[in-house]
Amino acid sequence: MKSPQSPSPSQHSWNRPRRGWIGKFTAAGRGIVDGVRGQSSFFVHVPVAVAVVLAAALLGLSPERWCLLLICIGVVISAELFNSALEWMSRAIADQHDANIERALNIASGAVLVAAVTAAAVGAILILDQFIVLLAD
């Protein structure tokens, strides 16, 4: 018995035409806006990220430390966007409670929490260390 094959990309009803780079970046920008819209977590992450960037600028962090901070900020924002994507996808898949979807959403939220706590620890270490160095001088 022959196993069923996955539909080719042209067989998907949601398949969209190939886009150029401008179209891809436009869609990605729209995705960021859609991911942020209505998500209260961004009202915590963004102000904290701005405060960290301001503190880093005032303390004169080295380029290496800047890179670590920016990577941490990017990981947290990316994790939150993935979490938002899963929330939107779950709404499209089921309009009633589903235990598996709830578990997936909880796992995604846990990933955001791990990223945020790790980023906060890294940021605190880098900024406090630089602050201590400046006080010692």
Coordinates of N, CA and C in Angstrom, one line a residue, residues 42-106:
F42 N 4.9 42.8 25.9 CA 5.8 43.7 25.3 C 5.8 45.1 26.0
F43 N 4.8 45.4 26.8 CA 4.8 46.6 27.6 C 5.7 46.5 28.8
V44 N 6.2 45.3 29.0 CA 7.2 45.0 30.1 C 8.6 44.9 29.4
H45 N 8.7 44.1 28.4 CA 10.0 43.8 27.7 C 10.6 45.0 27.1
V46 N 9.8 45.8 26.4 CA 10.4 47.0 25.6 C 10.9 48.0 26.6
P47 N 10.1 48.5 27.6 CA 10.7 49.5 28.5 C 11.9 49.0 29.3
V48 N 11.9 47.7 29.6 CA 13.1 47.1 30.3 C 14.3 47.2 29.4
A49 N 14.1 46.8 28.1 CA 15.2 46.8 27.1 C 15.7 48.2 26.9
V50 N 14.8 49.2 26.8 CA 15.2 50.6 26.7 C 16.0 51.0 27.9
A51 N 15.6 50.7 29.1 CA 16.3 51.0 30.3 C 17.7 50.4 30.3
V52 N 17.8 49.2 29.9 CA 19.1 48.5 29.8 C 20.0 49.1 28.8
V53 N 19.5 49.5 27.7 CA 20.3 50.2 26.6 C 20.8 51.5 27.1
L54 N 19.9 52.3 27.8 CA 20.3 53.6 28.4 C 21.4 53.4 29.4
A55 N 21.2 52.4 30.3 CA 22.2 52.2 31.4 C 23.5 51.8 30.7
A56 N 23.5 50.9 29.7 CA 24.7 50.5 29.0 C 25.4 51.7 28.4
A57 N 24.6 52.6 27.8 CA 25.2 53.8 27.2 C 25.9 54.7 28.2
L58 N 25.1 54.9 29.3 CA 25.7 55.8 30.3 C 26.9 55.2 31.0
L59 N 27.0 53.9 31.1 CA 28.1 53.3 31.8 C 29.3 53.0 30.8
G60 N 29.1 53.2 29.6 CA 30.2 53.1 28.6 C 30.6 51.6 28.4
L61 N 29.7 50.7 28.3 CA 30.0 49.3 28.1 C 30.9 49.1 26.9
S62 N 31.7 48.1 27.0 CA 32.6 47.7 25.8 C 31.7 47.1 24.7
P63 N 32.3 47.1 23.5 CA 31.5 46.5 22.4 C 31.1 45.0 22.6
E64 N 32.0 44.3 23.3 CA 31.6 42.9 23.6 C 30.4 42.8 24.5
R65 N 30.4 43.7 25.5 CA 29.3 43.7 26.5 C 28.0 44.1 25.8
W66 N 28.1 45.1 24.9 CA 27.0 45.6 24.1 C 26.4 44.4 23.3
C67 N 27.3 43.6 22.7 CA 26.8 42.5 21.9 C 26.1 41.5 22.7
L68 N 26.6 41.2 23.9 CA 25.9 40.3 24.8 C 24.5 40.8 25.2
L69 N 24.4 42.1 25.5 CA 23.1 42.7 25.9 C 22.2 42.6 24.7
L70 N 22.6 43.0 23.5 CA 21.7 43.0 22.4 C 21.3 41.6 22.0
I71 N 22.2 40.6 22.1 CA 21.7 39.3 21.9 C 20.6 38.8 22.9
C72 N 20.8 39.2 24.1 CA 19.8 38.8 25.1 C 18.5 39.5 24.8
I73 N 18.5 40.8 24.5 CA 17.3 41.5 24.2 C 16.6 40.9 22.9
G74 N 17.4 40.5 21.9 CA 16.9 39.9 20.7 C 16.3 38.6 21.0
V75 N 16.9 37.8 21.8 CA 16.4 36.4 22.2 C 15.0 36.6 22.9
V76 N 14.9 37.5 23.8 CA 13.6 37.7 24.6 C 12.5 38.1 23.6
I77 N 12.8 39.1 22.8 CA 11.8 39.6 21.9 C 11.4 38.5 20.9
S78 N 12.4 37.8 20.4 CA 12.1 36.7 19.4 C 11.2 35.6 20.1
A79 N 11.6 35.2 21.3 CA 10.8 34.2 22.1 C 9.4 34.7 22.2
E80 N 9.2 36.0 22.6 CA 7.9 36.5 22.7 C 7.1 36.5 21.4
L81 N 7.8 36.8 20.3 CA 7.1 36.8 19.0 C 6.7 35.4 18.6
F82 N 7.6 34.4 18.9 CA 7.2 33.0 18.6 C 6.0 32.6 19.5
N83 N 6.0 33.0 20.7 CA 4.9 32.7 21.6 C 3.6 33.4 21.0
S84 N 3.7 34.6 20.6 CA 2.5 35.2 20.0 C 2.0 34.5 18.7
A85 N 3.0 34.0 17.9 CA 2.6 33.3 16.7 C 1.9 32.0 17.1
L86 N 2.3 31.3 18.1 CA 1.6 30.1 18.6 C 0.2 30.4 19.1
E87 N 0.1 31.5 19.8 CA -1.2 31.9 20.3 C -2.2 32.2 19.1
W88 N -1.7 32.9 18.1 CA -2.5 33.2 16.9 C -2.9 31.9 16.2
M89 N -1.9 31.0 16.0 CA -2.1 29.7 15.4 C -3.1 28.9 16.1
S90 N -3.0 28.9 17.5 CA -4.0 28.1 18.2 C -5.4 28.6 18.1
R91 N -5.6 29.9 18.0 CA -6.9 30.5 17.7 C -7.5 30.0 16.4
A92 N -6.6 29.9 15.4 CA -7.0 29.5 14.1 C -7.4 28.0 14.0
I93 N -6.7 27.2 14.9 CA -6.9 25.7 14.8 C -8.1 25.3 15.6
A94 N -8.3 25.9 16.8 CA -9.4 25.5 17.6 C -10.1 26.7 18.3
D95 N -11.4 26.6 18.3 CA -12.1 27.7 18.9 C -12.6 27.3 20.3
Q96 N -12.3 26.1 20.7 CA -12.7 25.6 22.1 C -11.4 25.1 22.8
H97 N -11.5 24.9 24.1 CA -10.4 24.5 24.8 C -9.9 23.1 24.3
D98 N -8.6 23.1 24.2 CA -7.9 21.8 23.8 C -6.7 21.7 24.7
A99 N -6.6 20.6 25.4 CA -5.5 20.4 26.4 C -4.1 20.4 25.7
N100 N -4.0 19.8 24.5 CA -2.7 19.8 23.8 C -2.3 21.2 23.4
I101 N -3.2 22.0 22.9 CA -2.9 23.4 22.6 C -2.5 24.2 23.9
E102 N -3.3 24.0 24.9 CA -2.9 24.6 26.2 C -1.5 24.3 26.6
R103 N -1.2 23.0 26.5 CA 0.2 22.6 26.9 C 1.2 23.3 26.0
A104 N 1.0 23.3 24.7 CA 1.9 23.9 23.8 C 2.1 25.4 24.2
L105 N 1.0 26.1 24.5 CA 1.1 27.5 24.8 C 1.8 27.7 26.1
N106 N 1.6 26.8 27.1 CA 2.3 26.9 28.4 C 3.8 26.7 28.2

